[in-house]
Amino acid sequence: QDQLARLGGLSEAPVAPVLAVGEPWRYRNHVQLAMDPEGRLGYREARGHAVVPIEDCLLMHPLLQETFDALELVDEEPGEESEPSTPHRPQPQPIRKIALRAGIRTGERMIIFETYRDVLLDLTVDIPVYCVLLRSDRVPVVLAGSDHLYEVVAGRRYRISAPSFFQVNTEGAEALVALVREMLAPQG
């Protein structure tokens, strides 16, 4: 209500209580990660561009955490040696961003790569996961599996493509559907 009054000028707007849905931890079915100059994945700082590397995230659903843990991002062939990265001369990384998605109800998983100059990746997949390169023009290129996965919300099956938006909390999406159905009070 404070924000409605302060930002929207609506001091008397009715506000319903916030609904808690599902678990407060390990619920996200989609995360977007950036890569730092040393090749580590993490989140961007809230008010900056620096990447804060992570090893575990308490918001990632276990399907995403398992996928994250299985990622081995190697930029060179075994036996090749390169000069170490420094803050002034970081190693060039072809990967700009990685998104992990999962159909929590279906168990399907997807890794979405975004690279500099739309560089195709040579990859090996050891877990059941779809891999997609999302080009700069937002056109997905299938590297392994499919360019979409499925999720079930409130008994309906949804097709979720690599570049699309879908609610990041599956239980939250189900609560939203239930609330809309309740408000509409369908007859028949």
XYZ file of N, CA, C and O in Angstrom:
752
model
N 0.825 -1.183 0.000
C 0.000 0.000 0.000
C 0.872 1.251 0.000
O 0.518 2.228 -0.628
N 2.017 1.192 0.676
C 2.935 2.321 0.700
C 3.367 2.698 -0.714
O 3.377 3.866 -1.074
N 3.712 1.713 -1.532
C 4.164 2.000 -2.891
C 3.039 2.547 -3.757
O 3.266 3.422 -4.583
N 1.837 2.034 -3.577
C 0.703 2.573 -4.343
C 0.480 4.039 -4.004
O 0.207 4.855 -4.883
N 0.608 4.374 -2.735
C 0.424 5.765 -2.318
C 1.595 6.632 -2.775
O 1.398 7.700 -3.357
N 2.809 6.166 -2.530
C 4.004 6.962 -2.818
C 4.257 7.094 -4.314
O 4.513 8.180 -4.808
N 4.181 5.995 -5.044
C 4.511 6.017 -6.465
C 3.301 6.257 -7.364
O 3.433 6.885 -8.405
N 2.152 5.751 -6.953
C 0.977 5.854 -7.805
C -0.014 6.921 -7.399
O -0.982 7.179 -8.116
N 0.192 7.529 -6.231
C -0.743 8.556 -5.767
C -2.087 7.984 -5.366
O -3.084 8.695 -5.326
N -2.150 6.693 -5.048
C -3.398 6.032 -4.676
C -3.356 5.716 -3.180
O -3.058 4.598 -2.776
N -3.676 6.697 -2.366
C -3.532 6.532 -0.915
C -4.612 5.653 -0.298
O -4.400 5.069 0.760
N -5.740 5.513 -0.923
C -6.842 4.727 -0.354
C -7.123 3.441 -1.129
O -8.201 2.871 -0.993
N -6.167 2.973 -1.911
C -6.390 1.769 -2.719
C -6.483 0.542 -1.818
O -5.655 0.349 -0.933
N -7.501 -0.307 -2.045
C -7.598 -1.536 -1.238
C -6.518 -2.531 -1.673
O -6.297 -2.735 -2.858
N -5.852 -3.125 -0.706
C -4.794 -4.094 -0.996
C -5.094 -5.377 -0.223
O -5.230 -5.356 0.996
N -5.200 -6.466 -0.959
C -5.454 -7.773 -0.341
C -4.157 -8.288 0.271
O -3.064 -7.904 -0.141
N -4.252 -9.170 1.243
C -3.035 -9.743 1.837
C -2.236 -10.535 0.800
O -2.801 -11.110 -0.128
N -0.929 -10.558 0.961
C -0.052 -11.312 0.072
C -0.270 -12.801 0.334
O -0.361 -13.234 1.479
N -0.375 -13.567 -0.754
C -0.563 -15.009 -0.632
C 0.788 -15.709 -0.697
O 1.546 -15.517 -1.649
N 1.102 -16.491 0.290
C 2.316 -17.309 0.249
C 2.013 -18.561 -0.557
O 0.984 -19.200 -0.354
N 2.885 -18.890 -1.512
C 2.661 -20.077 -2.329
C 3.895 -20.961 -2.311
O 4.998 -20.518 -2.577
N 3.710 -22.194 -1.970
C 4.787 -23.161 -2.026
C 5.915 -22.895 -1.052
O 5.774 -22.164 -0.072
N 7.027 -23.493 -1.361
C 8.215 -23.390 -0.525
C 8.923 -22.058 -0.750
O 8.946 -21.558 -1.870
N 9.537 -21.486 0.275
C 10.267 -20.236 0.090
C 11.661 -20.446 -0.521
O 12.316 -19.487 -0.910
N 12.121 -21.684 -0.599
C 13.438 -22.012 -1.132
C 13.313 -23.028 -2.252
O 12.414 -23.862 -2.253
N 14.238 -22.957 -3.191
C 14.371 -23.938 -4.277
C 13.081 -24.085 -5.084
O 12.620 -25.193 -5.345
N 12.519 -22.965 -5.492
C 11.261 -22.971 -6.237
C 11.403 -22.473 -7.681
O 10.552 -22.757 -8.512
N 12.469 -21.746 -8.000
C 12.573 -21.130 -9.333
C 12.797 -22.176 -10.416
O 13.682 -23.007 -10.316
N 11.991 -22.084 -11.488
C 12.130 -22.998 -12.607
C 12.937 -22.379 -13.749
O 13.087 -22.978 -14.807
N 13.449 -21.151 -13.561
C 14.212 -20.450 -14.594
C 15.183 -19.480 -13.927
O 14.773 -18.692 -13.076
N 16.447 -19.570 -14.278
C 17.443 -18.609 -13.799
C 18.307 -18.179 -14.978
O 18.506 -18.941 -15.932
N 18.800 -16.941 -14.909
C 19.697 -16.409 -15.922
C 21.026 -16.069 -15.257
O 21.059 -15.317 -14.286
N 22.088 -16.621 -15.809
C 23.416 -16.474 -15.230
C 24.363 -15.847 -16.246
O 24.255 -16.099 -17.446
N 25.291 -15.051 -15.743
C 26.326 -14.451 -16.588
C 27.652 -15.123 -16.285
O 27.807 -15.789 -15.260
N 28.615 -14.932 -17.175
C 29.922 -15.527 -16.982
C 30.953 -14.434 -16.702
O 30.971 -13.416 -17.382
N 31.781 -14.667 -15.682
C 32.827 -13.694 -15.365
C 34.062 -13.977 -16.241
O 34.103 -14.976 -16.963
N 35.071 -13.098 -16.217
C 36.252 -13.289 -17.068
C 37.011 -14.593 -16.810
O 37.716 -15.082 -17.690
N 36.846 -15.172 -15.617
C 37.517 -16.442 -15.321
C 36.682 -17.650 -15.744
O 37.066 -18.792 -15.482
N 35.519 -17.423 -16.337
C 34.683 -18.521 -16.807
C 33.738 -19.085 -15.771
O 33.161 -20.150 -15.962
N 33.549 -18.372 -14.653
C 32.631 -18.836 -13.605
C 31.261 -18.210 -13.817
O 31.151 -17.042 -14.188
N 30.224 -18.993 -13.540
C 28.851 -18.503 -13.684
C 28.371 -17.876 -12.385
O 28.724 -18.322 -11.292
N 27.525 -16.859 -12.531
C 26.955 -16.213 -11.361
C 25.906 -15.203 -11.761
O 25.516 -15.098 -12.926
N 25.458 -14.451 -10.778
C 24.449 -13.413 -11.002
C 25.138 -12.060 -11.125
O 26.196 -11.827 -10.539
N 24.515 -11.150 -11.838
C 25.026 -9.783 -11.935
C 24.714 -9.039 -10.642
O 23.685 -9.267 -10.010
N 25.613 -8.150 -10.254
C 25.380 -7.295 -9.096
C 24.097 -6.502 -9.308
O 23.745 -6.163 -10.438
N 23.427 -6.184 -8.218
C 22.158 -5.462 -8.305
C 22.315 -4.106 -8.983
O 21.471 -3.699 -9.768
N 23.367 -3.398 -8.687
C 23.537 -2.066 -9.251
C 24.864 -1.954 -10.005
O 25.592 -0.992 -9.852
N 25.153 -2.950 -10.813
C 26.405 -2.928 -11.551
C 26.437 -4.014 -12.601
O 25.430 -4.665 -12.872
N 27.611 -4.202 -13.164
C 27.754 -5.210 -14.210
C 28.636 -6.376 -13.794
O 28.747 -7.359 -14.518
N 29.267 -6.269 -12.639
C 30.152 -7.340 -12.189
C 29.344 -8.613 -11.931
O 28.178 -8.566 -11.525
N 29.985 -9.751 -12.176
C 29.352 -11.051 -11.948
C 29.804 -11.572 -10.590
O 30.996 -11.599 -10.290
N 28.837 -11.991 -9.775
C 29.124 -12.591 -8.476
C 29.000 -14.102 -8.663
O 27.893 -14.633 -8.790
N 30.145 -14.816 -8.733
C 30.098 -16.267 -8.980
C 29.363 -17.014 -7.863
O 29.423 -16.628 -6.699
N 28.673 -18.071 -8.243
C 27.950 -18.894 -7.270
C 28.327 -20.360 -7.458
O 28.778 -20.761 -8.528
N 28.138 -21.133 -6.414
C 28.264 -22.588 -6.497
C 26.933 -23.246 -6.176
O 26.665 -24.360 -6.605
N 26.106 -22.549 -5.410
C 24.799 -23.051 -5.005
C 23.864 -21.860 -4.940
O 24.289 -20.748 -4.635
N 22.609 -22.072 -5.247
C 21.617 -21.009 -5.162
C 20.385 -21.577 -4.476
O 19.784 -22.544 -4.959
N 20.001 -20.990 -3.372
C 18.863 -21.489 -2.592
C 17.517 -21.225 -3.258
O 16.489 -21.687 -2.756
N 17.510 -20.497 -4.378
C 16.263 -20.260 -5.091
C 16.060 -21.232 -6.250
O 14.940 -21.468 -6.672
N 17.139 -21.820 -6.766
C 17.032 -22.763 -7.888
C 16.323 -24.039 -7.458
O 16.672 -24.636 -6.442
N 15.353 -24.455 -8.246
C 14.716 -25.753 -8.034
C 15.808 -26.829 -8.144
O 16.783 -26.659 -8.881
N 15.677 -27.948 -7.431
C 16.692 -29.007 -7.507
C 17.020 -29.460 -8.933
O 18.170 -29.803 -9.215
N 16.048 -29.455 -9.857
C 16.351 -29.810 -11.247
C 17.352 -28.827 -11.853
O 18.242 -29.214 -12.609
N 17.205 -27.540 -11.536
C 18.142 -26.538 -12.048
C 19.493 -26.651 -11.361
O 20.536 -26.535 -12.007
N 19.485 -26.869 -10.048
C 20.750 -26.984 -9.319
C 21.541 -28.184 -9.840
O 22.746 -28.099 -10.030
N 20.852 -29.289 -10.099
C 21.519 -30.480 -10.639
C 22.114 -30.186 -12.016
O 23.226 -30.602 -12.327
N 21.377 -29.449 -12.839
C 21.876 -29.066 -14.163
C 23.076 -28.142 -14.027
O 24.097 -28.320 -14.698
N 22.968 -27.158 -13.132
C 24.069 -26.226 -12.873
C 25.317 -26.984 -12.422
O 26.419 -26.738 -12.910
N 25.139 -27.920 -11.502
C 26.268 -28.697 -10.978
C 26.934 -29.548 -12.065
O 28.127 -29.831 -11.985
N 26.159 -29.964 -13.066
C 26.696 -30.816 -14.129
C 27.419 -30.022 -15.217
O 28.138 -30.617 -16.031
N 27.260 -28.706 -15.230
C 27.912 -27.887 -16.256
C 29.427 -27.908 -16.086
O 29.945 -27.676 -14.999
N 30.098 -28.201 -17.159
C 31.556 -28.108 -17.204
C 31.874 -27.257 -18.416
O 31.854 -27.739 -19.541
N 32.133 -25.997 -18.174
C 32.390 -25.069 -19.256
C 33.894 -24.959 -19.476
O 34.603 -24.354 -18.700
N 34.348 -25.593 -20.540
C 35.773 -25.612 -20.855
C 35.961 -24.898 -22.177
O 35.270 -25.185 -23.150
N 36.931 -23.973 -22.209
C 37.152 -23.170 -23.398
C 38.323 -23.668 -24.232
O 38.706 -23.050 -25.193
N 38.925 -24.780 -23.850
C 40.080 -25.268 -24.590
C 40.115 -26.783 -24.551
O 39.486 -27.412 -23.717
N 40.875 -27.341 -25.461
C 41.023 -28.793 -25.537
C 41.908 -29.285 -24.393
O 42.811 -28.565 -23.958
N 41.702 -30.512 -23.908
C 42.591 -31.043 -22.880
C 44.040 -31.022 -23.365
O 44.314 -31.322 -24.515
N 44.951 -30.625 -22.484
C 46.355 -30.566 -22.842
C 46.789 -29.207 -23.360
O 47.956 -28.889 -23.364
N 45.849 -28.401 -23.851
C 46.202 -27.054 -24.304
C 46.456 -26.171 -23.103
O 45.790 -26.285 -22.088
N 47.406 -25.300 -23.230
C 47.672 -24.364 -22.148
C 47.464 -22.968 -22.670
O 47.816 -22.649 -23.799
N 46.899 -22.131 -21.852
C 46.703 -20.744 -22.228
C 47.244 -19.876 -21.110
O 47.447 -20.334 -19.999
N 47.458 -18.624 -21.445
C 47.934 -17.701 -20.425
C 46.822 -17.459 -19.425
O 45.652 -17.389 -19.797
N 47.156 -17.346 -18.141
C 46.105 -17.133 -17.139
C 45.421 -15.786 -17.323
O 46.013 -14.840 -17.828
N 44.165 -15.741 -16.909
C 43.410 -14.490 -16.966
C 43.936 -13.528 -15.917
O 44.377 -13.930 -14.853
N 43.870 -12.258 -16.225
C 44.145 -11.204 -15.250
C 43.044 -10.175 -15.388
O 42.339 -10.150 -16.411
N 42.855 -9.308 -14.390
C 41.818 -8.279 -14.532
C 42.024 -7.403 -15.756
O 41.079 -6.895 -16.325
N 43.287 -7.254 -16.193
C 43.562 -6.393 -17.344
C 43.569 -7.157 -18.659
O 43.504 -6.561 -19.725
N 43.683 -8.467 -18.596
C 43.708 -9.293 -19.790
C 42.911 -10.562 -19.543
O 43.457 -11.650 -19.421
N 41.573 -10.429 -19.451
C 40.780 -11.630 -19.185
C 40.784 -12.573 -20.381
O 40.949 -12.139 -21.506
N 40.608 -13.861 -20.096
C 40.483 -14.850 -21.171
C 39.212 -14.549 -21.959
O 38.170 -14.274 -21.378
N 39.271 -14.623 -23.263
C 38.042 -14.439 -24.026
C 37.102 -15.630 -23.799
O 37.542 -16.769 -23.838
N 35.874 -15.379 -23.513
C 34.879 -16.427 -23.305
C 33.825 -16.292 -24.396
O 33.292 -15.204 -24.602
N 33.513 -17.359 -25.094
C 32.472 -17.241 -26.116
C 31.079 -17.098 -25.502
O 30.174 -16.581 -26.133
N 30.895 -17.556 -24.259
C 29.570 -17.540 -23.636
C 29.355 -16.210 -22.917
O 30.158 -15.799 -22.097
N 28.263 -15.562 -23.253
C 27.895 -14.297 -22.618
C 26.942 -14.543 -21.455
O 27.055 -13.946 -20.401
N 25.992 -15.440 -21.676
C 24.945 -15.681 -20.694
C 24.444 -17.109 -20.848
O 24.459 -17.663 -21.946
N 23.992 -17.695 -19.733
C 23.362 -19.014 -19.757
C 22.074 -18.930 -18.951
O 22.056 -18.371 -17.859
N 21.011 -19.472 -19.509
C 19.753 -19.582 -18.772
C 19.468 -21.061 -18.572
O 19.709 -21.882 -19.465
N 18.980 -21.401 -17.396
C 18.567 -22.769 -17.091
C 17.065 -22.747 -16.882
O 16.551 -21.891 -16.160
N 16.355 -23.672 -17.523
C 14.907 -23.780 -17.362
C 14.561 -25.220 -17.033
O 15.265 -26.146 -17.447
N 13.433 -25.391 -16.350
C 12.947 -26.748 -16.070
C 11.432 -26.752 -16.029
O 10.810 -25.800 -15.555
N 10.869 -27.815 -16.539
C 9.452 -28.102 -16.334
C 9.388 -28.880 -15.020
O 9.739 -30.059 -14.995
N 8.988 -28.240 -13.970
C 8.999 -28.866 -12.638
C 8.083 -30.081 -12.612
O 8.417 -31.111 -12.026
N 6.934 -29.986 -13.263
C 5.982 -31.103 -13.275
C 6.354 -32.180 -14.294
O 5.974 -33.329 -14.142
N 7.074 -31.807 -15.365
C 7.411 -32.773 -16.415
C 8.819 -33.332 -16.266
O 9.135 -34.366 -16.859
N 9.685 -32.626 -15.527
C 11.058 -33.070 -15.357
C 11.981 -32.700 -16.512
O 13.169 -33.012 -16.484
N 11.454 -32.029 -17.531
C 12.291 -31.631 -18.660
C 13.190 -30.463 -18.264
O 12.805 -29.625 -17.459
N 14.384 -30.437 -18.852
C 15.342 -29.374 -18.545
C 15.928 -28.807 -19.831
O 16.039 -29.514 -20.836
N 16.336 -27.527 -19.742
C 16.908 -26.860 -20.902
C 18.023 -25.919 -20.455
O 17.901 -25.255 -19.428
N 19.089 -25.900 -21.253
C 20.161 -24.919 -21.083
C 20.122 -24.020 -22.311
O 20.159 -24.521 -23.446
N 20.031 -22.725 -22.079
C 19.977 -21.752 -23.173
C 21.274 -20.942 -23.134
O 21.540 -20.241 -22.157
N 22.057 -21.052 -24.184
C 23.325 -20.340 -24.278
C 23.147 -19.078 -25.108
O 22.464 -19.102 -26.132
N 23.763 -18.007 -24.677
C 23.886 -16.800 -25.497
C 25.365 -16.510 -25.593
O 26.059 -16.444 -24.578
N 25.872 -16.391 -26.819
C 27.303 -16.221 -27.024
C 27.584 -14.896 -27.713
O 26.695 -14.288 -28.313
N 28.825 -14.469 -27.619
C 29.251 -13.288 -28.366
C 29.330 -13.650 -29.838
O 29.785 -14.726 -30.196
N 28.821 -12.810 -30.692
C 28.833 -12.994 -32.141
C 28.161 -14.303 -32.564
O 28.519 -14.882 -33.582
N 27.224 -14.809 -31.756
C 26.458 -16.015 -32.079
C 27.346 -17.220 -32.401
O 27.049 -18.038 -33.261
N 28.467 -17.335 -31.690
C 29.409 -18.441 -31.880
C 28.714 -19.749 -31.500
O 28.159 -19.871 -30.412
N 28.766 -20.725 -32.404
C 28.228 -22.045 -32.093
C 29.173 -22.755 -31.141
O 30.391 -22.617 -31.238
N 28.604 -23.503 -30.235
C 29.393 -24.198 -29.222
C 29.539 -25.664 -29.588
O 28.613 -26.291 -30.100
N 30.699 -26.206 -29.297
C 30.925 -27.629 -29.411
C 30.687 -28.194 -28.020
O 31.391 -27.840 -27.079
N 29.667 -29.004 -27.865
C 29.352 -29.464 -26.514
C 29.068 -30.942 -26.471
O 28.730 -31.557 -27.463
N 29.261 -31.476 -25.288
C 28.947 -32.864 -24.987
C 27.918 -32.847 -23.872
O 28.077 -32.116 -22.896
N 26.866 -33.631 -24.033
C 25.787 -33.651 -23.051
C 25.773 -35.016 -22.359
O 25.661 -36.040 -23.020
N 25.919 -34.999 -21.032
C 25.953 -36.236 -20.253
C 24.709 -36.437 -19.387
O 24.616 -37.414 -18.666
N 23.796 -35.468 -19.421
C 22.562 -35.559 -18.637
C 21.394 -35.308 -19.582
O 21.578 -34.727 -20.655
N 20.187 -35.737 -19.217
C 19.036 -35.486 -20.095
C 18.631 -34.008 -20.044
O 17.988 -33.560 -19.103
N 19.058 -33.263 -21.053
C 18.778 -31.828 -21.092
C 18.763 -31.357 -22.546
O 19.501 -31.878 -23.375
N 17.876 -30.415 -22.855
C 17.859 -29.794 -24.167
C 18.849 -28.641 -24.132
O 18.946 -27.931 -23.131
N 19.578 -28.440 -25.228
C 20.540 -27.341 -25.314
C 20.204 -26.494 -26.533
O 20.021 -27.020 -27.631
N 20.136 -25.184 -26.304
C 19.739 -24.255 -27.348
C 20.691 -23.071 -27.340
O 21.043 -22.559 -26.277
N 21.104 -22.641 -28.524
C 21.819 -21.379 -28.677
C 20.773 -20.340 -29.057
O 20.065 -20.512 -30.053
N 20.644 -19.302 -28.259
C 19.706 -18.224 -28.567
C 20.507 -17.122 -29.249
O 21.321 -16.450 -28.613
N 20.303 -16.990 -30.563
C 21.062 -16.004 -31.331
C 20.674 -14.583 -30.933
O 19.653 -14.367 -30.284
N 21.491 -13.632 -31.333
C 21.235 -12.230 -30.982
C 19.933 -11.710 -31.581
O 19.352 -10.763 -31.062
N 19.444 -12.333 -32.659
C 18.147 -11.941 -33.232
C 16.986 -12.689 -32.558
O 15.859 -12.635 -33.026
N 17.281 -13.391 -31.438
C 16.321 -14.131 -30.604
C 15.797 -15.400 -31.278
O 14.824 -15.991 -30.829
N 16.439 -15.848 -32.341
C 16.068 -17.094 -32.999
C 16.832 -18.231 -32.332
O 18.058 -18.190 -32.246
N 16.128 -19.260 -31.834
C 16.812 -20.384 -31.187
C 17.382 -21.372 -32.204
O 16.755 -21.669 -33.213
N 18.591 -21.854 -31.918
C 19.234 -22.888 -32.730
C 19.408 -24.094 -31.812
O 20.064 -24.008 -30.779
N 18.803 -25.228 -32.184
C 18.869 -26.433 -31.360
C 20.263 -27.046 -31.459
O 20.748 -27.335 -32.545
N 20.891 -27.226 -30.308
C 22.195 -27.904 -30.231
C 22.024 -29.354 -29.805
O 22.813 -30.205 -30.171
N 20.997 -29.622 -28.994
C 20.694 -30.987 -28.548
C 19.237 -31.016 -28.093
O 18.810 -30.149 -27.333
N 18.485 -31.990 -28.560
C 17.107 -32.154 -28.091
C 16.108 -31.294 -28.828
O 15.889 -31.458 -30.006
N 15.533 -30.332 -28.123
C 14.423 -29.539 -28.638
C 14.609 -28.067 -28.275
O 15.383 -27.736 -27.379
N 13.879 -27.182 -28.969
C 13.946 -25.749 -28.654
C 12.856 -25.335 -27.665
O 12.644 -24.151 -27.433
N 12.170 -26.318 -27.093
C 11.123 -26.015 -26.114
C 11.015 -27.172 -25.122
O 11.507 -28.265 -25.371
N 10.377 -26.886 -24.018
C 10.035 -27.922 -23.052
C 8.582 -27.716 -22.656
O 7.947 -26.743 -23.076
N 8.068 -28.634 -21.865
C 6.671 -28.542 -21.432
C 6.593 -28.424 -19.920
O 7.441 -28.942 -19.194
N 5.558 -27.733 -19.477
C 5.244 -27.631 -18.058
C 3.741 -27.796 -17.910
O 2.975 -27.445 -18.821
N 3.325 -28.351 -16.789
C 1.903 -28.539 -16.497
C 1.537 -27.624 -15.333
O 2.172 -27.660 -14.283
N 0.524 -26.800 -15.565
C 0.026 -25.886 -14.537
C -1.488 -26.040 -14.474
O -2.170 -25.899 -15.497
N -1.978 -26.346 -13.298
C -3.417 -26.504 -13.068
C -4.050 -27.458 -14.083
O -5.121 -27.194 -14.627
N -3.352 -28.555 -14.365
C -3.896 -29.575 -15.252
C -3.747 -29.302 -16.739
O -4.134 -30.116 -17.555
N -3.175 -28.165 -17.114
C -2.981 -27.840 -18.535
C -1.503 -27.913 -18.876
O -0.655 -27.493 -18.100
N -1.212 -28.402 -20.055
C 0.164 -28.548 -20.525
C 0.543 -27.330 -21.370
O -0.168 -26.986 -22.322
N 1.670 -26.688 -21.026
C 2.141 -25.504 -21.738
C 3.474 -25.797 -22.406
O 4.353 -26.405 -21.805
N 3.607 -25.321 -23.634
C 4.865 -25.420 -24.381
C 5.642 -24.127 -24.130
O 5.135 -23.036 -24.396
N 6.871 -24.253 -23.632
C 7.683 -23.092 -23.278
C 8.919 -23.100 -24.164
O 9.768 -23.988 -24.049
N 9.021 -22.121 -25.049
C 10.172 -22.044 -25.947
C 11.331 -21.337 -25.253
O 11.145 -20.636 -24.252
N 12.518 -21.502 -25.807
C 13.726 -20.936 -25.196
C 13.614 -19.435 -24.911
O 13.938 -18.997 -23.812
N 13.156 -18.591 -25.853
C 13.147 -17.147 -25.568
C 11.889 -16.626 -24.885
O 11.787 -15.437 -24.609
N 10.945 -17.497 -24.557
C 9.654 -17.025 -24.049
C 9.669 -16.725 -22.553
O 10.544 -17.169 -21.820
N 8.653 -15.977 -22.127
C 8.444 -15.738 -20.702
C 7.489 -16.800 -20.179
O 6.514 -17.155 -20.845
N 7.754 -17.276 -18.982
C 6.821 -18.135 -18.261
C 7.070 -17.896 -16.786
O 8.203 -17.656 -16.368
N 6.033 -17.938 -15.994
C 6.141 -17.708 -14.547
C 7.268 -18.564 -13.964
O 7.319 -19.758 -14.208
N 8.169 -17.956 -13.181
C 9.332 -18.681 -12.651
C 9.004 -19.563 -11.456
O 9.833 -20.350 -11.024
N 7.812 -19.435 -10.909
C 7.393 -20.232 -9.759
C 6.170 -21.045 -10.191
O 5.074 -20.502 -10.309
N 6.358 -22.338 -10.436
C 5.263 -23.176 -10.934
C 4.091 -23.190 -9.958
O 2.930 -23.065 -10.365
N 4.371 -23.320 -8.674
C 3.287 -23.296 -7.685
C 2.619 -21.924 -7.648
O 1.412 -21.822 -7.430
N 3.388 -20.867 -7.873
C 2.820 -19.524 -7.948
C 1.887 -19.377 -9.140
O 0.831 -18.736 -9.049
N 2.275 -19.978 -10.274
C 1.414 -19.952 -11.461
C 0.100 -20.682 -11.179
O -0.980 -20.221 -11.564
N 0.189 -21.820 -10.482
C -1.035 -22.554 -10.143
C -1.920 -21.754 -9.190
O -3.143 -21.749 -9.319
N -1.309 -21.060 -8.232
C -2.083 -20.219 -7.305
C -2.757 -19.075 -8.057
O -3.903 -18.722 -7.759
N -2.057 -18.511 -9.038
C -2.636 -17.427 -9.840
C -3.828 -17.923 -10.652
O -4.875 -17.268 -10.705
N -3.700 -19.097 -11.255
C -4.818 -19.683 -12.007
C -6.005 -19.916 -11.077
O -7.150 -19.598 -11.414
N -5.750 -20.469 -9.913
C -6.834 -20.722 -8.953
C -7.520 -19.419 -8.538
O -8.750 -19.360 -8.430
N -6.744 -18.373 -8.324
C -7.304 -17.086 -7.929
C -8.154 -16.489 -9.044
O -9.252 -15.980 -8.794
N -7.687 -16.563 -10.267
C -8.458 -16.046 -11.413
C -9.753 -16.843 -11.556
O -10.827 -16.260 -11.751
N -9.657 -18.168 -11.439
C -10.887 -18.988 -11.530
C -11.875 -18.614 -10.435
O -13.073 -18.545 -10.678
N -11.362 -18.393 -9.228
C -12.216 -18.013 -8.116
C -12.892 -16.660 -8.374
O -14.079 -16.496 -8.136
N -12.122 -15.705 -8.880
C -12.668 -14.366 -9.134
C -13.674 -14.369 -10.269
O -14.620 -13.611 -10.264
N -13.449 -15.229 -11.267
C -14.385 -15.309 -12.382
C -15.629 -16.109 -12.018
O -16.682 -15.915 -12.622
N -15.495 -16.996 -11.043
C -16.582 -17.865 -10.600
C -17.353 -18.449 -11.785
O -18.533 -18.174 -11.957
N -16.655 -19.249 -12.609
C -17.340 -19.809 -13.783
C -18.526 -20.690 -13.377
O -18.460 -21.409 -12.381
N -19.562 -20.623 -14.145
C -20.774 -21.424 -13.919
C -20.853 -22.486 -15.006
O -20.705 -22.188 -16.175
N -21.115 -23.722 -14.604
C -21.350 -24.769 -15.588
C -20.229 -25.595 -15.796
O -19.596 -26.311 -16.137
